[in-house]
Coordinates of C-alpha atoms and ligand atoms in Angstrom, one line a residue:
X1 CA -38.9 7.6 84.0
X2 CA -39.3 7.5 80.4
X3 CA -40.5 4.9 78.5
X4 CA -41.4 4.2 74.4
X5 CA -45.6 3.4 74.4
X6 CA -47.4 1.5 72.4
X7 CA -48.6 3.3 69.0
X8 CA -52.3 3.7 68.1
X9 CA -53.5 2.1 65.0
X10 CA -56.6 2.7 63.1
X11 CA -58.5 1.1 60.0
X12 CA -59.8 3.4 57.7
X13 CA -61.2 2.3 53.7
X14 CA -64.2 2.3 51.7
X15 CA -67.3 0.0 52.6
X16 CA -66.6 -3.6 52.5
X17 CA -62.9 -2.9 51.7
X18 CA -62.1 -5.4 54.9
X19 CA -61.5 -3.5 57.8
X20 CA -64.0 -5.7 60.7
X21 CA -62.6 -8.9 59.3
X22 CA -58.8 -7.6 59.2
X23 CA -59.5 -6.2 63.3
X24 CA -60.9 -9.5 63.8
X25 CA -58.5 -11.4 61.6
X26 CA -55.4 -9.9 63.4
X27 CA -57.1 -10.4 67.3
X28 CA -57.7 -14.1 65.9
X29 CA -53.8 -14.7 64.9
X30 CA -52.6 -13.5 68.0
X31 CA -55.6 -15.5 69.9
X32 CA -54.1 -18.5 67.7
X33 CA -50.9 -18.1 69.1
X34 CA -52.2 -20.0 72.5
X35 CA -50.2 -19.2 75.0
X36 CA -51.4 -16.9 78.1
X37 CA -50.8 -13.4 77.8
X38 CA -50.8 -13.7 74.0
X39 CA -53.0 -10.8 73.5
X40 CA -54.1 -8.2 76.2
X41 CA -57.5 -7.5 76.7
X42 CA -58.5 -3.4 76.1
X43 CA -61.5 -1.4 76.2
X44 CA -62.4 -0.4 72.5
X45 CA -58.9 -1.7 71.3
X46 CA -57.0 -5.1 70.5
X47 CA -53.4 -5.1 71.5
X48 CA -50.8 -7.4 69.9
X49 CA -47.5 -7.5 72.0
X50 CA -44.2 -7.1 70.4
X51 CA -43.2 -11.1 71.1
X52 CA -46.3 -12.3 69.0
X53 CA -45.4 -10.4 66.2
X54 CA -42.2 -11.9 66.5
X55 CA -43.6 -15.5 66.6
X56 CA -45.6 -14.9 63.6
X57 CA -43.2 -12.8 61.6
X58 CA -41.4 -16.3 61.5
X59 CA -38.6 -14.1 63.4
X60 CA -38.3 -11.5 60.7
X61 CA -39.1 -9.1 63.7
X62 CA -36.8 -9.8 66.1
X63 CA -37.6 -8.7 69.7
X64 CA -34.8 -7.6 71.0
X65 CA -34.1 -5.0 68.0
X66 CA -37.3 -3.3 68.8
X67 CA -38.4 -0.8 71.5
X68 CA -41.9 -0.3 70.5
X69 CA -43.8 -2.3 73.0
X70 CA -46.6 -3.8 70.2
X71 CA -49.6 -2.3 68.4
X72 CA -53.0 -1.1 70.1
X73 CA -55.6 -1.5 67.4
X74 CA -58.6 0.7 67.8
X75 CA -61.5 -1.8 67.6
X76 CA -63.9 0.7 65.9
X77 CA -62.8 1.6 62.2
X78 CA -63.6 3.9 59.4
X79 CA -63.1 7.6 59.0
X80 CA -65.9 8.6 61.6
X81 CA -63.6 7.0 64.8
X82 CA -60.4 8.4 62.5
X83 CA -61.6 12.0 63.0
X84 CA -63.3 12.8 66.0
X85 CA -61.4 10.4 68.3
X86 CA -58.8 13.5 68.9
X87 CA -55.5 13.8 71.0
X88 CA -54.1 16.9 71.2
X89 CA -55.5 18.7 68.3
X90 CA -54.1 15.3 65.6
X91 CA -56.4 12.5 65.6
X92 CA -55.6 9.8 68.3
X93 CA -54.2 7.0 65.8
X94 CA -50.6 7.2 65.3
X95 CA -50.7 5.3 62.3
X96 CA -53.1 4.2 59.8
X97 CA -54.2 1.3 57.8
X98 CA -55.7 1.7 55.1
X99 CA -57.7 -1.3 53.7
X100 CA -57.8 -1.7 49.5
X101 CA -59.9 -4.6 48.0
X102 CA -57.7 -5.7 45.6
X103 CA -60.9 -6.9 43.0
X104 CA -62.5 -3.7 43.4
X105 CA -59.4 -1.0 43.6
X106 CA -60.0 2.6 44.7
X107 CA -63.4 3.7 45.7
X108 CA -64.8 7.4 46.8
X109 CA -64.1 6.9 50.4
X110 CA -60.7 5.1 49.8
X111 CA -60.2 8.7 48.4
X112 CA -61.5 10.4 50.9
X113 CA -59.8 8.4 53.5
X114 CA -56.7 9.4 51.9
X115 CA -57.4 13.3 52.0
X116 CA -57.6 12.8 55.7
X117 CA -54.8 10.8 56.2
X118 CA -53.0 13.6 54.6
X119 CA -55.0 16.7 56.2
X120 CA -53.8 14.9 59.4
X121 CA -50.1 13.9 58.4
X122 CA -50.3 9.9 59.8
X123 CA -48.0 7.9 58.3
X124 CA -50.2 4.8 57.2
X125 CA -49.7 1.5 55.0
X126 CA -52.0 -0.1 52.5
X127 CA -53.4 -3.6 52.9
X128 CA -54.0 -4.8 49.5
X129 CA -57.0 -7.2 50.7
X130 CA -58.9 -10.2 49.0
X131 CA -55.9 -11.6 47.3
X132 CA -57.4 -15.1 48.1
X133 CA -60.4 -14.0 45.4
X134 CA -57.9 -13.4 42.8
X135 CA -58.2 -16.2 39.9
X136 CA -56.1 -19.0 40.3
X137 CA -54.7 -18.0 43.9
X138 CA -54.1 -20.9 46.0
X139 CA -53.8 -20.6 49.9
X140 CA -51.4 -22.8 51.4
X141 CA -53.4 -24.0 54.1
X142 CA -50.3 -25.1 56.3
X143 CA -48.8 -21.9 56.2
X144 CA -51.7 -19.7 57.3
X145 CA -52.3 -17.6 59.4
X146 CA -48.7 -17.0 58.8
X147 CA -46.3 -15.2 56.5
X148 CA -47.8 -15.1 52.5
X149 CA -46.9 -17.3 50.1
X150 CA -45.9 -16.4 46.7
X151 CA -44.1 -19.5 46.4
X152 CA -47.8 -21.2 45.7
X153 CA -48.8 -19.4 42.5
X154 CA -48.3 -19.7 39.1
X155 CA -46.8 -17.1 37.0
X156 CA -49.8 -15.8 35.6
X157 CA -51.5 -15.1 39.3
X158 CA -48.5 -14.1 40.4
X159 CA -48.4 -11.5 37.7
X160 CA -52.1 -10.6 38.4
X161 CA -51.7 -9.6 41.9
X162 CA -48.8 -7.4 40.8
X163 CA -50.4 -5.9 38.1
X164 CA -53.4 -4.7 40.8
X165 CA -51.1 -3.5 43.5
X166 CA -49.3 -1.8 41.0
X167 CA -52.8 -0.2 39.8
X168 CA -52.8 0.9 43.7
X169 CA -49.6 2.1 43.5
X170 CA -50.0 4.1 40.3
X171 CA -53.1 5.6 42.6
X172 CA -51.0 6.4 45.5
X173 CA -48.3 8.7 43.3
X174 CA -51.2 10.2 41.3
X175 CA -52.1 11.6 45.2
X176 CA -47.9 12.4 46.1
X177 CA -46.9 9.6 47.4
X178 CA -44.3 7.4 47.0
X179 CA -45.3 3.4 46.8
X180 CA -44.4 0.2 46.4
X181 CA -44.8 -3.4 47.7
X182 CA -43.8 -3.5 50.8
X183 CA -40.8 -6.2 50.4
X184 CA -39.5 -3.9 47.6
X185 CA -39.4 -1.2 49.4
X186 CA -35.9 -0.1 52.0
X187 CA -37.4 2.5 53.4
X188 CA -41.4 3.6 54.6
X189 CA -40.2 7.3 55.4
X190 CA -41.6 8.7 52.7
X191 CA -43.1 5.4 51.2
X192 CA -46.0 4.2 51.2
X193 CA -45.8 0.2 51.9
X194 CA -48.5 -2.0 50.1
X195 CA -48.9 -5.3 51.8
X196 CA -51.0 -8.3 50.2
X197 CA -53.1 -9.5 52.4
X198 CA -56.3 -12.1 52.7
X199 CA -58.3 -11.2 55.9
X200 CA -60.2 -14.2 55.0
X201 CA -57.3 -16.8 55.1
X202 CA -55.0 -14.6 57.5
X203 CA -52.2 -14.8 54.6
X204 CA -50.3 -11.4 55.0
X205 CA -51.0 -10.7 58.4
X206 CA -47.9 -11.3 60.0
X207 CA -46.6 -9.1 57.2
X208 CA -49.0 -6.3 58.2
X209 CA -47.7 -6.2 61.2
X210 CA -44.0 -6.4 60.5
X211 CA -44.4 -3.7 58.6
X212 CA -46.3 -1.8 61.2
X213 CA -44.4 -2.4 64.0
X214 CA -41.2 -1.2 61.6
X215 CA -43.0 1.6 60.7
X216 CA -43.6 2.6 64.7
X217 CA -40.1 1.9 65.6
X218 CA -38.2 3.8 62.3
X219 CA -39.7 7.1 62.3
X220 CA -42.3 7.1 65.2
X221 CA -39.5 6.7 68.5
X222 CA -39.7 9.9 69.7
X223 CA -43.4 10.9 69.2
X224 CA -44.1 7.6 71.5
X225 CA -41.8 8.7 74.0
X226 CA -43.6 9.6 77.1
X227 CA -43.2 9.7 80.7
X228 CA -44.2 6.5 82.8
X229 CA -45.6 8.5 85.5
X230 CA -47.1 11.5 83.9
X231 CA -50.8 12.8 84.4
X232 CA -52.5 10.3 82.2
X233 CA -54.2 12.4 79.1
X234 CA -56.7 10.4 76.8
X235 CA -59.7 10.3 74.5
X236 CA -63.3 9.5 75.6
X237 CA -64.6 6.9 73.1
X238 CA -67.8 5.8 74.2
X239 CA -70.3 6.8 77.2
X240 CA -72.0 3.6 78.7
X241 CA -74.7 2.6 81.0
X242 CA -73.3 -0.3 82.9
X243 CA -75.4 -2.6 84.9
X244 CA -74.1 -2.0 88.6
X245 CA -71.7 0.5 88.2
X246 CA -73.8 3.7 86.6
X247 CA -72.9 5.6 84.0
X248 CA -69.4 4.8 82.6
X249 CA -66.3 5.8 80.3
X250 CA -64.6 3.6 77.5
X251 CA -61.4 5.5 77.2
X252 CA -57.9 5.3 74.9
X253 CA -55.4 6.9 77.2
X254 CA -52.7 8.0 74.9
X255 CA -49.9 9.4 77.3
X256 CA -49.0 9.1 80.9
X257 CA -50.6 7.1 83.9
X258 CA -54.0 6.8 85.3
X259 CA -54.5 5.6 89.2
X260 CA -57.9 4.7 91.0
X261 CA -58.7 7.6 93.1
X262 CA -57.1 9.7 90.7
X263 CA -58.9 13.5 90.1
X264 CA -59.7 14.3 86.2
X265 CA -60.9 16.7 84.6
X266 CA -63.0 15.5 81.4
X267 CA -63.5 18.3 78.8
X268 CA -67.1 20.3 77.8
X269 CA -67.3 23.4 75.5
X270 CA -68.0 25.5 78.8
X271 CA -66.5 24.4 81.6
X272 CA -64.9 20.9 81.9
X273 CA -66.4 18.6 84.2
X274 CA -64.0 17.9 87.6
X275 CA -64.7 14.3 89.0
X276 CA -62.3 11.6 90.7
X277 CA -62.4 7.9 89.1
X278 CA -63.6 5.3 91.2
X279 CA -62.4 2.0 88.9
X280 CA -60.6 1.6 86.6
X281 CA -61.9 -1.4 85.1
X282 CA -60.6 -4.6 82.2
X283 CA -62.7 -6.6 80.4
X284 CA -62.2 -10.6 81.4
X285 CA -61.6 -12.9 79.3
X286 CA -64.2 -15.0 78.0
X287 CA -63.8 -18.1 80.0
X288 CA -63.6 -15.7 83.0
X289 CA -67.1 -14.4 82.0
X290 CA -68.5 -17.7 82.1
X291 CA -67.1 -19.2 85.2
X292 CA -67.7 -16.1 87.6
X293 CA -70.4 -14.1 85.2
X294 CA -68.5 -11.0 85.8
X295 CA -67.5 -8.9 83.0
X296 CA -64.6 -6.5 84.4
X297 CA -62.2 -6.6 86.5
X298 CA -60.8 -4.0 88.4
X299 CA -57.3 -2.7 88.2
X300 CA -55.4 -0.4 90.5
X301 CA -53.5 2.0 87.5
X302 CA -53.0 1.7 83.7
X303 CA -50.3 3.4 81.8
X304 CA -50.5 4.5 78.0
X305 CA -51.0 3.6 75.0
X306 CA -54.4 1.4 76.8
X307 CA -58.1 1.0 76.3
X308 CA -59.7 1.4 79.7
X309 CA -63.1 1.5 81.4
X310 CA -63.3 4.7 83.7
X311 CA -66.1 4.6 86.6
X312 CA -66.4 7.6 87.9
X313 CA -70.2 10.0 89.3
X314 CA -70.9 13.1 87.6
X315 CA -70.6 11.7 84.1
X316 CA -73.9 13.2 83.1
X317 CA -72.5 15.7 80.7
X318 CA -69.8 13.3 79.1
X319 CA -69.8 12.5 75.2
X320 CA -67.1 10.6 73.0
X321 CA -64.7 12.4 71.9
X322 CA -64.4 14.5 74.3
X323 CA -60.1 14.8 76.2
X324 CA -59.9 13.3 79.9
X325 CA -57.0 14.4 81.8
X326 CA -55.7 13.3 85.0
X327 CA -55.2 16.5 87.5
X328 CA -52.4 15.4 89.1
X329 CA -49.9 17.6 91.1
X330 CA -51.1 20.7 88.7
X331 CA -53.3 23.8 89.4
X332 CA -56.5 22.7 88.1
X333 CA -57.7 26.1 87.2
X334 CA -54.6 26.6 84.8
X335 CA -55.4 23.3 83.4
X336 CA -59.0 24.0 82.8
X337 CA -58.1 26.9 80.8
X338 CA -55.5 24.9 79.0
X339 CA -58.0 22.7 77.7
X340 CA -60.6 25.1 77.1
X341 CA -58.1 26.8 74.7
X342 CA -57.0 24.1 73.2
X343 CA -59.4 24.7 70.4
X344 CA -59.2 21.7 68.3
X345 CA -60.3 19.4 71.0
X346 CA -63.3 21.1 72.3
X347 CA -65.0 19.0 70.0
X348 CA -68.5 18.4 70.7
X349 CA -69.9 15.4 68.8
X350 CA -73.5 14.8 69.4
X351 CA -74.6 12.1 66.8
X352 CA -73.5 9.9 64.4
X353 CA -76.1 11.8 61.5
X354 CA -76.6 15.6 61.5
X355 CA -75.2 18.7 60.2
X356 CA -71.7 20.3 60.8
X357 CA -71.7 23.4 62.6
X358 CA -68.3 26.1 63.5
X359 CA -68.8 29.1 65.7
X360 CA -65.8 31.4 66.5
X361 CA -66.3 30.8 70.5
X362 CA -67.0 28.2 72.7
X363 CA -70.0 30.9 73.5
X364 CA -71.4 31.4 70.4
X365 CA -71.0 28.0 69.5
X366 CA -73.0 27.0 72.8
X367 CA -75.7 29.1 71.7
X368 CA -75.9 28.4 68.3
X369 CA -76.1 24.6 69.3
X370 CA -78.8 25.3 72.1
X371 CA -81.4 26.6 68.7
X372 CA -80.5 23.9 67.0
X373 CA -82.0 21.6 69.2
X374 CA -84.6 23.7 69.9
X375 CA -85.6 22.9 66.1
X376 CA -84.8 19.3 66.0
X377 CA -81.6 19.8 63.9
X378 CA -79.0 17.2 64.9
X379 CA -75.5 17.4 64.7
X380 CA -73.2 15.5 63.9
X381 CA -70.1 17.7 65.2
X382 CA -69.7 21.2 66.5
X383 CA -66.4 23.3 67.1
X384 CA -64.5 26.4 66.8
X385 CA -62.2 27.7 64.2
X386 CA -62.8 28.5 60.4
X387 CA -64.1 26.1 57.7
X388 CA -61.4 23.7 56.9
X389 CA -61.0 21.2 54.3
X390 CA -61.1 18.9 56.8
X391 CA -64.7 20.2 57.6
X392 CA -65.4 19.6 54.3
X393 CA -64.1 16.2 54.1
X394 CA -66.2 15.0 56.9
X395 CA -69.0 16.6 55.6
X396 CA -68.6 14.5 52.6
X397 CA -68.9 11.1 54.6
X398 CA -72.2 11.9 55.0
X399 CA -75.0 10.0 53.1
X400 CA -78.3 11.9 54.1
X401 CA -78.4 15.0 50.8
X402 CA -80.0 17.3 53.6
X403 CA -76.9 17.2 56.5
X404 CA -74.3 17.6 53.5
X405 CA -74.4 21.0 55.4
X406 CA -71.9 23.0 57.6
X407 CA -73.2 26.1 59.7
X408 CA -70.5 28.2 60.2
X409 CA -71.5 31.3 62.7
X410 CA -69.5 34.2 62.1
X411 CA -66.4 32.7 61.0
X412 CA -64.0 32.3 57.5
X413 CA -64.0 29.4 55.0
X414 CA -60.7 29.1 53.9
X415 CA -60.3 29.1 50.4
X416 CA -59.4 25.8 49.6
X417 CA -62.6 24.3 51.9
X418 CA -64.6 26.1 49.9
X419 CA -63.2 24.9 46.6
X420 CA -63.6 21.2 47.8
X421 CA -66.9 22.0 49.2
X422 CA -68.3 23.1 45.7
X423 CA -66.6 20.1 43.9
X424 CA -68.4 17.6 46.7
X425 CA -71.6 19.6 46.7
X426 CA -71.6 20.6 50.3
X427 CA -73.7 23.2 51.0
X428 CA -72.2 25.8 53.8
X429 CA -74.2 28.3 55.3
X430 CA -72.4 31.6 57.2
X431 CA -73.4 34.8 58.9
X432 CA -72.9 36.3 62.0
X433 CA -77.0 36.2 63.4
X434 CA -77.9 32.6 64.6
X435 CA -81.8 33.4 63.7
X436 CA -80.6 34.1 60.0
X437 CA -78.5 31.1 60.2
X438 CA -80.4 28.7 60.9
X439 CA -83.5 30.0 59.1
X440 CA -81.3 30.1 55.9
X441 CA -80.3 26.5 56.4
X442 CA -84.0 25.5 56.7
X443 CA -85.4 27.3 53.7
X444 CA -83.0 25.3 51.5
X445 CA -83.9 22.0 53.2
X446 CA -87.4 23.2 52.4
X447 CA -86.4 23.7 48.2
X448 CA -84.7 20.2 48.4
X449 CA -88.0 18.6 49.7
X450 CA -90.0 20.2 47.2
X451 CA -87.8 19.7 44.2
X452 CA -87.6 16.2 45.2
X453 CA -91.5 15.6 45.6
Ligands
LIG501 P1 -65.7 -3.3 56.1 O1 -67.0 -2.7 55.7 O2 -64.5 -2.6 55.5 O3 -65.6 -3.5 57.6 O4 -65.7 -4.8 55.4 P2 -65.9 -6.2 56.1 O5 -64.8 -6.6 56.9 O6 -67.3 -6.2 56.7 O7 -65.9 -7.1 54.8 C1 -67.0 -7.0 53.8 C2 -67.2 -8.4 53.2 O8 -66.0 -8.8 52.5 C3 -67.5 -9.5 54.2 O9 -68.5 -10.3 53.6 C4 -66.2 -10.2 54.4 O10 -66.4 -11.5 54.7 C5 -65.6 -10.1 53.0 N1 -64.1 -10.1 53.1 C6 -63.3 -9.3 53.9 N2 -62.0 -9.6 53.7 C7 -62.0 -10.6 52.8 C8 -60.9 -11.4 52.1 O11 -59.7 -11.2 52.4 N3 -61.3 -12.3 51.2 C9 -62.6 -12.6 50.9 N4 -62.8 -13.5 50.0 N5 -63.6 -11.9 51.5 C10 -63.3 -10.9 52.4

């Protein structure tokens, strides 16, 4: 049976922009809404169901007009979980949110969090946040957390918050796209909404998610169509050590279903590892916690779009980011192959700080990765394929002047990578010897340090 899932949302912006407070902002209005079920407890993800969007839309969303189920939020944001939290070859989110502080306006990685928005084709809105710090603004009190309130302000702050959303829209056509304030707008096709919000006072909130939820539902129907009982496929986000139950997974499964007892294969550059899950566990709610001091509970099967604790042995060689795929019915030989070609997600993300580093193979990569530990380089991310923009772009997140580096072993830099990578000033290394590589890359961290002394 086929079914519509629940679309993946992540919050991407420059520092301090607002994206914590708007995830915890939004689990807080649906928490508000206190009635049992309100919000549904995830691994690594917040979900608002369709009905309490509903009830805080003031009905503007009415239920039975929508098939999209509600919104999983991903509870990590920024443009690190953006890009290495990977489905098949895209990045896991669905649709983005991307967070503007209205009395600061764009900053670098509000840019940069474009280019990847756009490298990646999600469809995303803007929150225009901190309208309460606008001069003059007055928060109705009574009607947060729910829909904003012009109806408060004078002319003149009125006219003020225009004037900077349209200073964000003027931004969003110099990058190609079409924008306007989100109640102005008929259709988010090929618009980009901008909703005022205060993720301080909860004021636009509601409207976020109206307009996310009619985002999902317009033009995102059939790429969240998937089949009820199909082999569960999702994304590792974090490897845990959990008091009593070993090593463990915190996974987003994106498509299909996932059983206790089910066989998986979770991927590796080399060889994927084969293991069978033996919980599937849910975090408890907080009064829960307290009264039987147990943090999880176990549940028999989840279904996508979910955030889910997998227990299984033989995690050892696990990292985030890497796919998980439920075995199922299917010749797990022909599966490991599938997912050992499936290039884009053999991503291998080691650390949060370190160099970049593309190989043409998963070999050569192996190998190439292998010396680099041997000299105490870390790295941030390593895969296969040619230098891409995208490369480039997360290359450009990084704040430490000596891993603004990719190594790329024996393989092209497309023309447009390196164009961006001399406007950003990230240094890329290629040749075909690992020795010469890696030696190459040293001696210029050497210069740096000495031209810096
Ligand atoms: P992040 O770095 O994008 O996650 O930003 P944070 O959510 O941590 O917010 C940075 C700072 O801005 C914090 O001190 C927040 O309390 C504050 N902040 C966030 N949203 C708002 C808002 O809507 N209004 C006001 N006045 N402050 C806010």
């Amino acid at each position: 049976m086929s079914g519509i899932r629940t679309p993946i949302v992540c919050l991407l912006g420059h520092v301090d922009h607002g994206k914590t407070t708007t995830l915890d902002k939004i689990r807080g209005s649906a928490v508000a809404e206190r009635e049992a079920g309100a919000i549904t407890q995830h691994i690594g993800a917040t979900e608002v169901p369709l009905d309490i969007i509903s009830k805080v839309s003031g009905d503007l969303v009415k239920k039975d007009k929508f098939k999209v189920p509600g919104l999983l939020f991903i509870d990590t944001p920024g443009h690190h979980a953006f890009t290495s939290l990977r489905s098949r070859g895209g990045s896991l989110a669905d649709i983005a949110v991307l967070l503007v502080d209205v009395t600061d306006g764009f900053q670098p990685q509000t840019h940069e969090a474009i280019d990847i928005l756009q490298d990646f084709q999600t469809p995303f809105i803007v929150a225009a946040n901190k309208i309460d710090k606008i001069p003059g603004w007055k928060t109705n009190k009574k009607d947060v957390p729910f829909r904003l309130s012009y109806k408060n302000q004078e002319k003149r702050v009125k006219e003020d918050l225009d004037n900077r959303i349209y200073e964000i829209v003027g931004k969003l056509h110099d990058k190609g796209f079409n924008s306007d304030r989100y109640d102005r707008l008929k259709n988010f096709k090929d618009n980009v909404g901008v909703v005022p919000v205060s993720a301080k006072t909860g004021e636009g909130i509601p409207d976020l998610l109206m307009v996310l939820i009619g985002l999902a539902q317009r033009y995102l129907e059939t790429e969240l169509e998937f089949e009820e009982e199909g082999p569960g496929e999702g994304t590792v986000l974090e490897v845990k050590e959990e008091k009593g139950l070993g090593k463990t997974l915190d996974v987003i499964l994106y498509d299909g279903l996932m059983k206790t007892g089910d066989s998986v294969l979770i991927g590796r550059a080399d060889e994927p590892v084969e293991t069978k899950i033996r919980a599937l566990l849910k975090p408890n709610p907080m009064e829960e916690i307290r009264e039987s001091g147990s943090e999880f509970s176990k549940v028999d099967e989840v279904r996508a779009a979910a955030g889910i604790k997998v227990a299984a042995p033989d995690l050892g060689s696990v990292r985030a980011g890497f796919p998980i795929r439920v075995i199922g019915d299917r010749d797990t030989d022909s599966l490991k192959e599938e997912m050992k070609s499936q290039v884009e997600d053999v991503v291998i993300r080691t650390e949060e700080s370190g160099i970049i580093v593309k190989a043409d193979t998963i070999g050569s990569l192996e190998a190439v990765i292998k010396d680099l530990e041997d000299s105490d380089i870390s790295i941030r991310r390593a895969d296969i394929g040619s230098v891409s923009r995208r490369d480039i772009i997360e290359a450009n997140t990084i704040q430490e002047p000596l891993e603004r580096a990719i190594l790329a072993f024996d393989v092209d830099i497309l023309p447009e990578a390196r164009k961006k990578a001399e406007k950003e000033g990230i240094q890329i290394f290629n040749d075909d010897v690992i020795y010469r590589l890696i030696e190459d890359y040293q001696e210029w961290i050497d210069r740096r340090k000495k031209l810096q002394k």
